[in-house]
CSV table of C-alpha atoms in Angstrom, one decimal:
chain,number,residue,atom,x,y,z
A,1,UNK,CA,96.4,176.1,105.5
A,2,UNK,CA,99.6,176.0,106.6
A,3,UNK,CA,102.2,173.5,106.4
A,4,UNK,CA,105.3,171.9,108.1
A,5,UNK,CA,108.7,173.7,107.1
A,6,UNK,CA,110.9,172.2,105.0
A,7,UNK,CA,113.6,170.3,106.2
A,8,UNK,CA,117.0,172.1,105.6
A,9,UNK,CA,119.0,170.4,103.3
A,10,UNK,CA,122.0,168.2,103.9
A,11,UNK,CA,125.0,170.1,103.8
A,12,UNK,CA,127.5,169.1,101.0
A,13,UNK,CA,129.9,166.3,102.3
A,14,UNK,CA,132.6,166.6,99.1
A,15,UNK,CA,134.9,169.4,100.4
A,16,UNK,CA,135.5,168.6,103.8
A,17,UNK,CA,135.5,164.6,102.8
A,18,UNK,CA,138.0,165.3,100.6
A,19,UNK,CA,140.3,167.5,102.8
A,20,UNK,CA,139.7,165.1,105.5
A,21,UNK,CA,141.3,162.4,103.4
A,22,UNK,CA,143.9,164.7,101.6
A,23,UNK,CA,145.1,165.8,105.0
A,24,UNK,CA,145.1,162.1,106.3
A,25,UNK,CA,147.0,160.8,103.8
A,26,UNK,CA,149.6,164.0,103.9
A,27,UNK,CA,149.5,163.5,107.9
A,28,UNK,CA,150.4,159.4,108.0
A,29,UNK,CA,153.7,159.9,105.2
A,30,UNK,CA,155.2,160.5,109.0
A,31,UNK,CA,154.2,157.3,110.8
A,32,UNK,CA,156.9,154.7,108.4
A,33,UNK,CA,159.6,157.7,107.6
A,34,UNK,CA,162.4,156.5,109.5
A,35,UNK,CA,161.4,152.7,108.9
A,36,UNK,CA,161.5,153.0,105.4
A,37,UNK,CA,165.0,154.7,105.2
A,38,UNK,CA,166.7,152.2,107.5
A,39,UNK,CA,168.5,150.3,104.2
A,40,UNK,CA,169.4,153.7,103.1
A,41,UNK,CA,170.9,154.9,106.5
A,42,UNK,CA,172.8,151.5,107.0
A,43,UNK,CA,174.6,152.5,103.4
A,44,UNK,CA,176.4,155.3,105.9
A,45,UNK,CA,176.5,153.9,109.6
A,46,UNK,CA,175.8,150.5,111.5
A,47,UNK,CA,172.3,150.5,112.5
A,48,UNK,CA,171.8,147.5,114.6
A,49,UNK,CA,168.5,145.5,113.9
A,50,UNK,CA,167.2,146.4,117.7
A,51,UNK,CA,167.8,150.4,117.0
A,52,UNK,CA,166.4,149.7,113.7
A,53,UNK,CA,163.5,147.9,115.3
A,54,UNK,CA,163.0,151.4,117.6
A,55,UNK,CA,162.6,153.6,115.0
A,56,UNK,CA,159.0,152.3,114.4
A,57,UNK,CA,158.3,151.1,118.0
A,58,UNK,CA,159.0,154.6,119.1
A,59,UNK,CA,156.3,156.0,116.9
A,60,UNK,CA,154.1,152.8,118.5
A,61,UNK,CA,155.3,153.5,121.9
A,62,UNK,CA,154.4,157.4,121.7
A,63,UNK,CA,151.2,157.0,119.7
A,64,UNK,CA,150.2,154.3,122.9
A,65,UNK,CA,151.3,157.4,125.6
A,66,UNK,CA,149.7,159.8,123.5
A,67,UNK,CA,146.1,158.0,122.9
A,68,UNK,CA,145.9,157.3,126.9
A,69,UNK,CA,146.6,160.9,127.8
A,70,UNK,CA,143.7,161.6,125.7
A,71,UNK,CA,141.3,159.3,126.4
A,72,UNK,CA,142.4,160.4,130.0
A,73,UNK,CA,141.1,164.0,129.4
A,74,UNK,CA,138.6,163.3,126.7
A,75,UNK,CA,140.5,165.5,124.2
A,76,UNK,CA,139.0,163.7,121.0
A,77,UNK,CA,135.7,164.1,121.8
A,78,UNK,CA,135.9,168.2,124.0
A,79,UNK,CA,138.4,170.2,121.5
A,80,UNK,CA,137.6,171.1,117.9
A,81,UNK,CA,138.7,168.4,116.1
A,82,UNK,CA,140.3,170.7,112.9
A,83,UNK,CA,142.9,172.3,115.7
A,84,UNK,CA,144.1,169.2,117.4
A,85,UNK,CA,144.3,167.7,114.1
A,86,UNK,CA,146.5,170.8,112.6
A,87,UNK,CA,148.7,171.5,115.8
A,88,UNK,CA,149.2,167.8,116.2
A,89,UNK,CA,150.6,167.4,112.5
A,90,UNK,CA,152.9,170.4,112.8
A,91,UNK,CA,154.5,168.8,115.7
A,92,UNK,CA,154.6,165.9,114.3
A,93,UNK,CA,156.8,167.2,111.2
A,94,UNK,CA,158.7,169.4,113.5
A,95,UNK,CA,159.8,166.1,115.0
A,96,UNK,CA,160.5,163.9,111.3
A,97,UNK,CA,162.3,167.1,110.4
A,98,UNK,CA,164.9,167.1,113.4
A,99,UNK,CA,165.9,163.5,112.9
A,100,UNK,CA,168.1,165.1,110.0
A,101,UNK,CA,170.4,167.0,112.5
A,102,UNK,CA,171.9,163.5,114.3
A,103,UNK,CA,174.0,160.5,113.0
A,104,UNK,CA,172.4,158.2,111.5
A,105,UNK,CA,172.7,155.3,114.5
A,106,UNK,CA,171.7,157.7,116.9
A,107,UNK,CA,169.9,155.9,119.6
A,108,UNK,CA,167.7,159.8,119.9
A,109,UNK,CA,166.4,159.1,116.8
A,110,UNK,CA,164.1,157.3,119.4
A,111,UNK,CA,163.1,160.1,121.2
A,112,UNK,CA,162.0,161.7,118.5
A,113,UNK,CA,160.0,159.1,116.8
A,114,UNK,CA,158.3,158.8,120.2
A,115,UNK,CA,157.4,162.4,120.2
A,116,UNK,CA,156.0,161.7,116.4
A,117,UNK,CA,153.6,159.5,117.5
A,118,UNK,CA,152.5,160.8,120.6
A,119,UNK,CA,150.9,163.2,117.9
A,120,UNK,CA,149.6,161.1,115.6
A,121,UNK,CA,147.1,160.5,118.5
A,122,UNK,CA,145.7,164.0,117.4
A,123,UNK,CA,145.7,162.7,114.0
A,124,UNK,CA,144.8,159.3,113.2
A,125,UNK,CA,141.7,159.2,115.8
A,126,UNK,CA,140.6,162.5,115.1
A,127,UNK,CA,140.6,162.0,111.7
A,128,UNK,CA,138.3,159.1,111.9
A,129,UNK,CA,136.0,161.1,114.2
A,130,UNK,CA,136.1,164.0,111.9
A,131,UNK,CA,134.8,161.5,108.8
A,132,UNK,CA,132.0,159.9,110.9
A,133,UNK,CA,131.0,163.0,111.5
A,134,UNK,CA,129.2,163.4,108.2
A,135,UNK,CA,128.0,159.7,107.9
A,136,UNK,CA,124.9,159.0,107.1
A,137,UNK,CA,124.1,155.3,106.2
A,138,UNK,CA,127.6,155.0,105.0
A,139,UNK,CA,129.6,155.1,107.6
A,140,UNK,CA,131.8,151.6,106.7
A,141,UNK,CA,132.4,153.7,103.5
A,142,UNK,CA,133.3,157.0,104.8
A,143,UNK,CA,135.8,155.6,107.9
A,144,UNK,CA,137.0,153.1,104.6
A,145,UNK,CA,138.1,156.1,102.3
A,146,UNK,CA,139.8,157.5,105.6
A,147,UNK,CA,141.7,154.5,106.0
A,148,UNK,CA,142.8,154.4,102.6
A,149,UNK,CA,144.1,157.5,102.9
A,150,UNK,CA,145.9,156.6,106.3
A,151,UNK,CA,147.6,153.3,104.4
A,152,UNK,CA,148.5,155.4,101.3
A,153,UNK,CA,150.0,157.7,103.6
A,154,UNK,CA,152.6,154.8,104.9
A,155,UNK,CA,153.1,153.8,102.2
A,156,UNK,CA,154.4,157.1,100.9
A,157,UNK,CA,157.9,156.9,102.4
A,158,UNK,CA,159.0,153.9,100.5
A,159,UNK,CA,157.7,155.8,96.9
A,160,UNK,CA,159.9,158.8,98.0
A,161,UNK,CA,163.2,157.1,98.9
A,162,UNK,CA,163.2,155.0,95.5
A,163,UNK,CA,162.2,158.5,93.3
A,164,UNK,CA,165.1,159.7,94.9
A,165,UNK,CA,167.2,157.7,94.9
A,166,UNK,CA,167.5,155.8,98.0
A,167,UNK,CA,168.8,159.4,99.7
A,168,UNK,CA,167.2,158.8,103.3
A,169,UNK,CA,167.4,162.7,103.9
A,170,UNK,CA,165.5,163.8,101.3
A,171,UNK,CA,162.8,161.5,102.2
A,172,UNK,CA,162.5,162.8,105.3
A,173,UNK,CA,162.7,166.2,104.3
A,174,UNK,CA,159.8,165.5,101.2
A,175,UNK,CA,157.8,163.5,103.9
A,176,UNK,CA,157.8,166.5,106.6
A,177,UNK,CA,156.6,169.1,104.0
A,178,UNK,CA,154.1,167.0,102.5
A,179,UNK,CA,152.9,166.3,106.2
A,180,UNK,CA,152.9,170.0,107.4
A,181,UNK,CA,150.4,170.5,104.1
A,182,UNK,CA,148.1,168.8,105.2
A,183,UNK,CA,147.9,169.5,108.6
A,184,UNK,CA,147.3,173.4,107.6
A,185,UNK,CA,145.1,171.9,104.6
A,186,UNK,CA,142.7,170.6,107.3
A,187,UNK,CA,142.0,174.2,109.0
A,188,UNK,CA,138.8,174.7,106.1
A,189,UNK,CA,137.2,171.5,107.8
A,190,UNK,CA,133.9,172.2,109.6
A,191,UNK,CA,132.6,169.5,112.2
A,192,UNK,CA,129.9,167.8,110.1
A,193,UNK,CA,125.9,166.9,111.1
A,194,UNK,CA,126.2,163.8,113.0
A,195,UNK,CA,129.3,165.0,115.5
A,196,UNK,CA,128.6,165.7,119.1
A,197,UNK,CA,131.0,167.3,121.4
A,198,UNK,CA,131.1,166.2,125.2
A,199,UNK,CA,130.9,168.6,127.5
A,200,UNK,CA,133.3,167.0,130.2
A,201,UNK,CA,135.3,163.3,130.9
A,202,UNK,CA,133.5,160.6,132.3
A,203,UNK,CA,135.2,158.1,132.9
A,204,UNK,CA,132.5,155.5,132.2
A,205,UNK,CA,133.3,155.7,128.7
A,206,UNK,CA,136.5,154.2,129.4
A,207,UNK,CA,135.2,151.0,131.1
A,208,UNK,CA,132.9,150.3,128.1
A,209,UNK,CA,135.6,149.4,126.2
A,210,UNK,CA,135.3,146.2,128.3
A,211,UNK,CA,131.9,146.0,130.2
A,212,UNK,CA,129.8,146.5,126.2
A,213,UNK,CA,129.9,142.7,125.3
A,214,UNK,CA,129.9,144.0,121.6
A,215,UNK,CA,132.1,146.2,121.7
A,216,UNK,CA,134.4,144.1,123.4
A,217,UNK,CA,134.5,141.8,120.4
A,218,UNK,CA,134.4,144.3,118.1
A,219,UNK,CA,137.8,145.5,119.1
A,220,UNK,CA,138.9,141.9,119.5
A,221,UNK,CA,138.7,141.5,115.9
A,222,UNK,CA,140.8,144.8,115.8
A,223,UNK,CA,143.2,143.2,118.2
A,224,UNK,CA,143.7,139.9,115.3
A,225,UNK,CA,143.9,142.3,112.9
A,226,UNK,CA,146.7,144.8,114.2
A,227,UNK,CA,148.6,141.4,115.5
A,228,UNK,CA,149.4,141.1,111.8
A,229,UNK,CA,149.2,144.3,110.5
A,230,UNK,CA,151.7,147.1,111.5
A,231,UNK,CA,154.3,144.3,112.2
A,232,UNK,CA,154.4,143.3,108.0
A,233,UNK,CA,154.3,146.8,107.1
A,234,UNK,CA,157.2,147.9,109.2
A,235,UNK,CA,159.3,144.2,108.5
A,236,UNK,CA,158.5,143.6,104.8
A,237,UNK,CA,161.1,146.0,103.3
A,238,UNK,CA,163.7,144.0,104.8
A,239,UNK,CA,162.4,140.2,104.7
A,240,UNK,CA,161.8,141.4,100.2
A,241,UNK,CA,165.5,142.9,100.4
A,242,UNK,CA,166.5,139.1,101.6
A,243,UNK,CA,164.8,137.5,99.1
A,244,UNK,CA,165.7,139.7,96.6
A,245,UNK,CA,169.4,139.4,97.2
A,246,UNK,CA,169.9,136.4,95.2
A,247,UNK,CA,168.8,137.8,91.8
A,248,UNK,CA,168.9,141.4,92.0
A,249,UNK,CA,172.2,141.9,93.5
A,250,UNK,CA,172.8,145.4,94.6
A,251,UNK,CA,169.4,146.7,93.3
A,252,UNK,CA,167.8,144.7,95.7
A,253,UNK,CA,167.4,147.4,98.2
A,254,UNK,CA,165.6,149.7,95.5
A,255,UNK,CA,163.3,147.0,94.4
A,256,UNK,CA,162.2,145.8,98.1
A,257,UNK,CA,161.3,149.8,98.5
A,258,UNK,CA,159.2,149.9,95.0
A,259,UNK,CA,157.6,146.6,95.8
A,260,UNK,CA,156.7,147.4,99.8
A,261,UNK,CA,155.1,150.8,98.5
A,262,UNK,CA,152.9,148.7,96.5
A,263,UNK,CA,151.7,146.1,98.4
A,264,UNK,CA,151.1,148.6,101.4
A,265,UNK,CA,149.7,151.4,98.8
A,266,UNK,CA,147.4,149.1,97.5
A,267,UNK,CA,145.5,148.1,100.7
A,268,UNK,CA,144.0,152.2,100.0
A,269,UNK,CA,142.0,151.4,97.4
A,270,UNK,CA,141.2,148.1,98.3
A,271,UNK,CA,139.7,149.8,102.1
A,272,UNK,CA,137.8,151.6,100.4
A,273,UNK,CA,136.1,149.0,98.4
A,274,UNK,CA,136.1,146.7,101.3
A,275,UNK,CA,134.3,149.9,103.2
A,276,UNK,CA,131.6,149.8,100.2
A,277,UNK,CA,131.0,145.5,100.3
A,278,UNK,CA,130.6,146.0,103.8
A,279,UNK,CA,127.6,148.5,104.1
A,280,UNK,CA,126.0,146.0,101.9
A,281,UNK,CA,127.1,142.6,102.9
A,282,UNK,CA,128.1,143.4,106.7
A,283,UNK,CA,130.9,144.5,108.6
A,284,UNK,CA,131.3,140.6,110.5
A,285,UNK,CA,131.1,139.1,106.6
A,286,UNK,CA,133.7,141.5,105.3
A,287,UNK,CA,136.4,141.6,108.3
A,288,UNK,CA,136.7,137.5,108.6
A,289,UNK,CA,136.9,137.1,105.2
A,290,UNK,CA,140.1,139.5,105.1
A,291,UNK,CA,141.2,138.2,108.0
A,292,UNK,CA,141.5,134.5,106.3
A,293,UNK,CA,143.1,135.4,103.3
A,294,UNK,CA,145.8,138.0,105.4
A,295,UNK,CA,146.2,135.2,107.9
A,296,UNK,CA,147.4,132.4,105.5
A,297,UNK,CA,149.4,134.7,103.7
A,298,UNK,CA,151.4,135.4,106.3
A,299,UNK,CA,151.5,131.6,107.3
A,300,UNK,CA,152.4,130.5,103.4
A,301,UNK,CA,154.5,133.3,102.0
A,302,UNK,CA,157.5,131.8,103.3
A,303,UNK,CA,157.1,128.8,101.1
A,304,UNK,CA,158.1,131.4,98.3
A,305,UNK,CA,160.9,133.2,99.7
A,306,UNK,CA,163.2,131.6,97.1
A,307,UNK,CA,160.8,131.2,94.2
A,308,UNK,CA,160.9,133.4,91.0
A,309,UNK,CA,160.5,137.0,92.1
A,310,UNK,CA,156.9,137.7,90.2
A,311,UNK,CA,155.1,134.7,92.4
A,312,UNK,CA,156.7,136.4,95.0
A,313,UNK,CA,155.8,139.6,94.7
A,314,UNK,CA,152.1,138.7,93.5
A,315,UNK,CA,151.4,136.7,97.1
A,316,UNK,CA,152.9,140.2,98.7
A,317,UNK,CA,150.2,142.2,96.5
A,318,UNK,CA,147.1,139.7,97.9
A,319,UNK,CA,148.5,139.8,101.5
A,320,UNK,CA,149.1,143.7,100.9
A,321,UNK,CA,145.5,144.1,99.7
A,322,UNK,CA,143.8,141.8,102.5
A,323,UNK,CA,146.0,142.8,105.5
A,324,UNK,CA,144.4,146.5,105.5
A,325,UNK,CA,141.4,146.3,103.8
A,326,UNK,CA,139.3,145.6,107.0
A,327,UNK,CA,141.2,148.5,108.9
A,328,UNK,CA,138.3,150.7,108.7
A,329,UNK,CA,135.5,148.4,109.6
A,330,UNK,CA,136.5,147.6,113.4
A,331,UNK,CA,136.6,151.6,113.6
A,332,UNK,CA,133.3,151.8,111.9
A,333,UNK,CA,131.5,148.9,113.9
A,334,UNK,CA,132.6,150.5,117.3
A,335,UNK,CA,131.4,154.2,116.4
A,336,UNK,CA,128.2,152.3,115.4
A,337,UNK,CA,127.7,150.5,118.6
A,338,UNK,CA,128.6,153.9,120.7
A,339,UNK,CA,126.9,156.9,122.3
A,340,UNK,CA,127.6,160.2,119.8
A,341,UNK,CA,128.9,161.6,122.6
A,342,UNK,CA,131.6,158.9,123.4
A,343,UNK,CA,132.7,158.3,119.5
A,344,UNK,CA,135.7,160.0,120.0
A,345,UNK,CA,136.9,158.4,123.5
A,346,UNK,CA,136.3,154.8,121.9
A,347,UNK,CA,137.8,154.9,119.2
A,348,UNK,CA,141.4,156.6,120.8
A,349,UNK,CA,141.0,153.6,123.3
A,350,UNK,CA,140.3,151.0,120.6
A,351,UNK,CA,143.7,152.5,118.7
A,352,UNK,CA,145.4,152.9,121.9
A,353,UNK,CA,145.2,149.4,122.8
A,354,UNK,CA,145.9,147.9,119.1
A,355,UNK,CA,149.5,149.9,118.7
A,356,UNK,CA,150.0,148.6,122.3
A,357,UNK,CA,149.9,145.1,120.5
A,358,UNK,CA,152.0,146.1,117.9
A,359,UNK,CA,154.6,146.5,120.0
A,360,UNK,CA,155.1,142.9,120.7
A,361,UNK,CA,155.0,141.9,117.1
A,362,UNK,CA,157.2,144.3,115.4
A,363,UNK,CA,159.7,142.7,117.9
A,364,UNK,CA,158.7,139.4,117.7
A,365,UNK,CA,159.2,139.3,113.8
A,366,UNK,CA,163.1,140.1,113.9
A,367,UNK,CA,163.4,137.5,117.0
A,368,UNK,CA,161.9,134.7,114.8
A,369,UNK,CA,164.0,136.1,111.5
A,370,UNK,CA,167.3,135.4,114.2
A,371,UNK,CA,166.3,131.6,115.1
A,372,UNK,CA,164.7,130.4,111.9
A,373,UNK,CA,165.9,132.9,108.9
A,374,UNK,CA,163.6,135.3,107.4
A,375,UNK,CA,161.9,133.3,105.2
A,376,UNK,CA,159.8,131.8,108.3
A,377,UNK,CA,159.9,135.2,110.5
A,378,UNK,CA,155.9,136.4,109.4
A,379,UNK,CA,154.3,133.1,110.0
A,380,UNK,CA,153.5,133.5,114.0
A,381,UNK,CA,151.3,136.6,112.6
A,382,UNK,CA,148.9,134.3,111.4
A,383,UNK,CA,147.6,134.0,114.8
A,384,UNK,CA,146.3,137.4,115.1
A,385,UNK,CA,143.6,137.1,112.0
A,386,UNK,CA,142.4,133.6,113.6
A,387,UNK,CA,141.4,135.3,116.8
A,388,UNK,CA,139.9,138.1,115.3
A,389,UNK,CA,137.9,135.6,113.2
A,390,UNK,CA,136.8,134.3,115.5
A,391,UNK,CA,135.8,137.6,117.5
A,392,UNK,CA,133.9,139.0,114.9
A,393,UNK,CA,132.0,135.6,113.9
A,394,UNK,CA,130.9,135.9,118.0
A,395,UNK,CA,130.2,139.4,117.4
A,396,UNK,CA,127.4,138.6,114.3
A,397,UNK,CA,125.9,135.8,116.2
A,398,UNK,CA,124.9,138.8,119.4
A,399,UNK,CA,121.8,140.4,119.0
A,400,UNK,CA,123.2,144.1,119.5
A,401,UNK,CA,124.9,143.5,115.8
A,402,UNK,CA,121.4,144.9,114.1
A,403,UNK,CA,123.6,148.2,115.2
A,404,UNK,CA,125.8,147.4,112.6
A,405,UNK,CA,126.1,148.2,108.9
A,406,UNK,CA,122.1,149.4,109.1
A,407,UNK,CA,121.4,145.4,110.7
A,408,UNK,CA,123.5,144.0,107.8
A,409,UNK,CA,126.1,142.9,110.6
């Protein structure tokens, strides 16, 4: 008598998993380059605060141009996700690298930024899809390590200036190498089991973003969360170098870099874990309990811009570990609540939309520094985490939230 064949087994997810996240975390040293120099290049030129304030909204600006041209033509979801991945990092560095050949206060720094993250919308999407492609009942854990990567990766800049030295052109030079690695590093990454590749655009996909009720408030909580998000990383170098002033004197720049590469390097690890409790406890559970702590430390840390540097830096460590812990689990709950087919479309649109946001807060913080000093200049990004609260809290309560985390929600 004959039987049934055996099922084939699961491929092995540990080398391209770990490319995936090596080449992520190479790929994102780009995004924060020219931020985390700015102290360095005001050392040789006058940068002033609204340039400075360019050199990371051009990067949101471009990475906003370049997720709506592909969502447009479905790119994420139609072309092999390795090559847009690897042609989109070489550009990228191409880009970081040619900032070395103007002044300083160049106002075509700019342009160049923007044309860095107009790539990084073949990067930072694609390398989410290219992850969920070999989920299986993980997926909050798998789009978590990814995200680690991604915030270890922006974090990386900082770590390079103060290891050498505070020399801004080295660090761009280290940072477009490293980059450049691992966009050729992803090239031995093969699609994995659970990816589906459209076969065209329709541009239905788009409209869900809106029209699914849960998805809608799944990205709302994304919305809270990149309110608060990209607008600390990017300020928080220079709101530690004011506070720092007082008792470290000249070496104030150098320890606001060591101490900003922590608290944003730490959120890796902690994504990760946060990707793990979430699989188990649920993604709603996980996200608004981030969300609370991140929100009232940006509310509160201002109450210890003059207090003894080490209570200082240990509320920047708990609002470094919080703000980005839940990065991946908006990501996740999306690609869970969406067609295969449209994974890729949703979550460039749920991006595209976020850095749109971030636009607004990365100014506001420096406009609030200028009226009330920058010991108060993060508290108006406590609003963000209270909306996305309460989007995901709205979210758990809809039936459609069984979708989620294997019906954990």
């Amino acid at each position: 008598m004959s039987g049934a064949a055996p099922a084939a087994p699961a491929p092995s997810r540990l080398l391209p998993l770990t490319l995936i996240v090596v080449a992520n975390l190479a790929a994102m040293s780009l995004w924060f380059s020219a931020t985390a120099v700015v102290p360095a290049m005001r050392l040789e030129a006058e940068i002033p605060p609204e340039l400075a304030a360019w050199f990371t909204g051009g990067v949101q600006i471009g990475f906003v141009a370049g997720t709506l041209i592909s969502v447009v033509l479905g790119l994420s979801d139609r072309i092999e996700g390795r090559l847009l991945f690897c042609a989109s990092t070489l550009t990228a560095s191409a880009a970081n690298l040619a900032i070395l050949a103007l002044p300083p206060d160049s106002w075509a720094i700019v342009g160049l930024r923007f044309a860095t993250g107009m790539c990084m919308a073949g990067i930072y999407p694609v390398g989410m899809r290219l992850a969920a492609g070999w989920a299986r009942a993980d997926m909050g854990l798998l789009v978590g390590l990814l995200i680690g990567a991604l915030t270890v990766g922006s974090a990386a800049p900082h770590l390079f200036l103060a290891l050498g030295g505070l020399d801004w052109r080295l660090t761009l030079g280290v940072g477009s190498a490293v980059a450049a690695c691992g966009g050729l590093a992803i090239l031995a990454v093969r699609e994995g089991p659970a990816s589906r590749r459209a076969t065209g655009f329709d541009p239905r996909y788009v409209l869900r973003y809106w029209t699914d009720r849960p998805v809608r408030y799944a990205n709302f909580g994304y919305l809270g969360h990149m309110w608060e998000l990209y607008a600390m990383w990017a300020w928080l170098s220079v709101f530690l170098t004011a506070a720092f002033s007082a008792t470290a004197g000249a070496d104030a720049g150098l320890h606001a870099a060591l101490v900003t590469f922590a608290a944003i390097a730490v959120g890796g690890p902690s994504a990760v874990l946060a990707g793990y409790a979430a699989d188990r406890l649920g993604r709603t559970v996980v996200t608004s309990f981030c969300m609370a702590i991140s929100g009232g430390c940006a509310l509160l840390i201002g109450l210890f811009f003059d207090a003894p540097p080490v209570l200082l830096v240990a509320v920047v460590l708990v609002w470094g570990l919080t703000v980005a812990a839940d990065s991946a689990q908006f990501s996740a709950s999306v690609a869970e609540l969406s067609t295969p087919e449209t994974v890729g479309t949703m979550l460039t649109l749920q991006t595209s939309v976020g850095f749109m946001l971030t636009l607004a807060t990365i100014n506001l913080v420096p406009w609030t520094a200028e009226l009330f000093g920058w010991r108060w200049a993060f508290a108006p990004l406590a609003l963000g985490p209270a909306f996305g609260v309460w989007a995901m809290l709205r979210l758990r309560a809809m039936p459609e939230s069984v979708r989620i985390a294997g019906g954990r929600r």
